[in-house]
């Protein structure tokens, strides 16, 4: 930062601090500079009180839940977040922590790491970029057409983590909400994207799990893995439903995803 910019920055900080002292701490009761009244944006309703960044943080922290679409006014913000550096940087932070944790472990041949697929292993950003980054209501017909092409790219930081875990000798299990009918295309897509090795890939048998939540489905499949003698030492996904429920694993890692919510 050069001197001139430093001065401007210092000035802005000084004003911000002064404003905070006036409106916030001094009178105790008035917190108007931090308006926190949340209206979760179902159906893309405008949320005047809450910035899109606050909404995204609320989503990642699982304070904002069960939302159907990204608030209409946040399309530009979320698009920028996804396409510029921040999404990649946030993903990298998660994957690095996961690797640092994995490196400390002494594992056995029955130790596995669970990866979700969509927005964890493979990216559907090419699709969502054409559909308002989550502002448009989910359209299963269109989304499945995209999945069936089998050309979703890898998430680069996740692919790095995957390779590092393999090189440590940890076995990988993919656990995805994609249905049985998409198993073949998912396997092909994973290989094209650079994922060549895994212990198991578990897709959703809709004859068993029809109408069940992802939390129920994934908990139940992880329980089966443990009953088969596997230890889940790590579990990574972009949805809270990947890491909530039972048999979640010794440690969980939440990748960012402000485009859709699956319960
Ligand atoms: C892993 O094994 C090494 C060597 O036996 C031991 O020193 C270390 O404490 C173990 N670490 C953990 C986390 O169990
Ligand atoms: C999904 O998209 C297709 C093609 O644009 C359209 O015909 C269909 O009505 C949409 N479905 C829903 C539920 O919006």
mmCIF file of N, CA, C and O and ligand atoms in Angstrom, residues 137-142, ligand 2:
data_model
loop_
_atom_site.group_PDB
_atom_site.id
_atom_site.type_symbol
_atom_site.label_atom_id
_atom_site.label_comp_id
_atom_site.label_asym_id
_atom_site.label_seq_id
_atom_site.Cartn_x
_atom_site.Cartn_y
_atom_site.Cartn_z
ATOM 1 N N UNK A 137 -35.378 -20.525 -9.582
ATOM 2 C CA UNK A 137 -35.790 -21.727 -8.861
ATOM 3 C C UNK A 137 -35.190 -22.977 -9.513
ATOM 4 O O UNK A 137 -35.012 -23.011 -10.735
ATOM 5 N N UNK A 138 -34.861 -23.964 -8.685
ATOM 6 C CA UNK A 138 -34.266 -25.207 -9.171
ATOM 7 C C UNK A 138 -35.181 -25.873 -10.193
ATOM 8 O O UNK A 138 -36.369 -26.049 -9.952
ATOM 9 N N UNK A 139 -34.609 -26.256 -11.333
ATOM 10 C CA UNK A 139 -35.369 -26.942 -12.368
ATOM 11 C C UNK A 139 -34.679 -28.287 -12.613
ATOM 12 O O UNK A 139 -33.615 -28.354 -13.236
ATOM 13 N N UNK A 140 -35.278 -29.366 -12.109
ATOM 14 C CA UNK A 140 -34.617 -30.673 -12.137
ATOM 15 C C UNK A 140 -34.391 -31.160 -13.569
ATOM 16 O O UNK A 140 -33.374 -31.805 -13.856
ATOM 17 N N UNK A 141 -35.319 -30.838 -14.463
ATOM 18 C CA UNK A 141 -35.160 -31.277 -15.858
ATOM 19 C C UNK A 141 -33.886 -30.692 -16.460
ATOM 20 O O UNK A 141 -33.045 -31.415 -17.006
ATOM 21 N N UNK A 142 -33.758 -29.386 -16.318
ATOM 22 C CA UNK A 142 -32.593 -28.710 -16.894
ATOM 23 C C UNK A 142 -31.304 -29.132 -16.196
ATOM 24 O O UNK A 142 -30.279 -29.357 -16.834
HETATM 25 C C1 LIG B 2 -37.862 -26.354 -16.489
HETATM 26 O O1 LIG B 2 -37.334 -25.852 -17.693
HETATM 27 C C2 LIG B 2 -38.016 -26.319 -18.842
HETATM 28 C C3 LIG B 2 -37.240 -25.827 -20.063
HETATM 29 O O2 LIG B 2 -37.023 -24.449 -20.011
HETATM 30 C C4 LIG B 2 -39.433 -25.831 -18.802
HETATM 31 O O3 LIG B 2 -40.140 -26.317 -19.943
HETATM 32 C C5 LIG B 2 -40.108 -26.342 -17.537
HETATM 33 O O4 LIG B 2 -41.424 -25.807 -17.432
HETATM 34 C C6 LIG B 2 -39.295 -25.941 -16.319
HETATM 35 N N1 LIG B 2 -39.848 -26.581 -15.142
HETATM 36 C C7 LIG B 2 -40.177 -25.917 -14.051
HETATM 37 C C8 LIG B 2 -40.717 -26.711 -12.937
HETATM 38 O O5 LIG B 2 -40.027 -24.712 -13.980
#
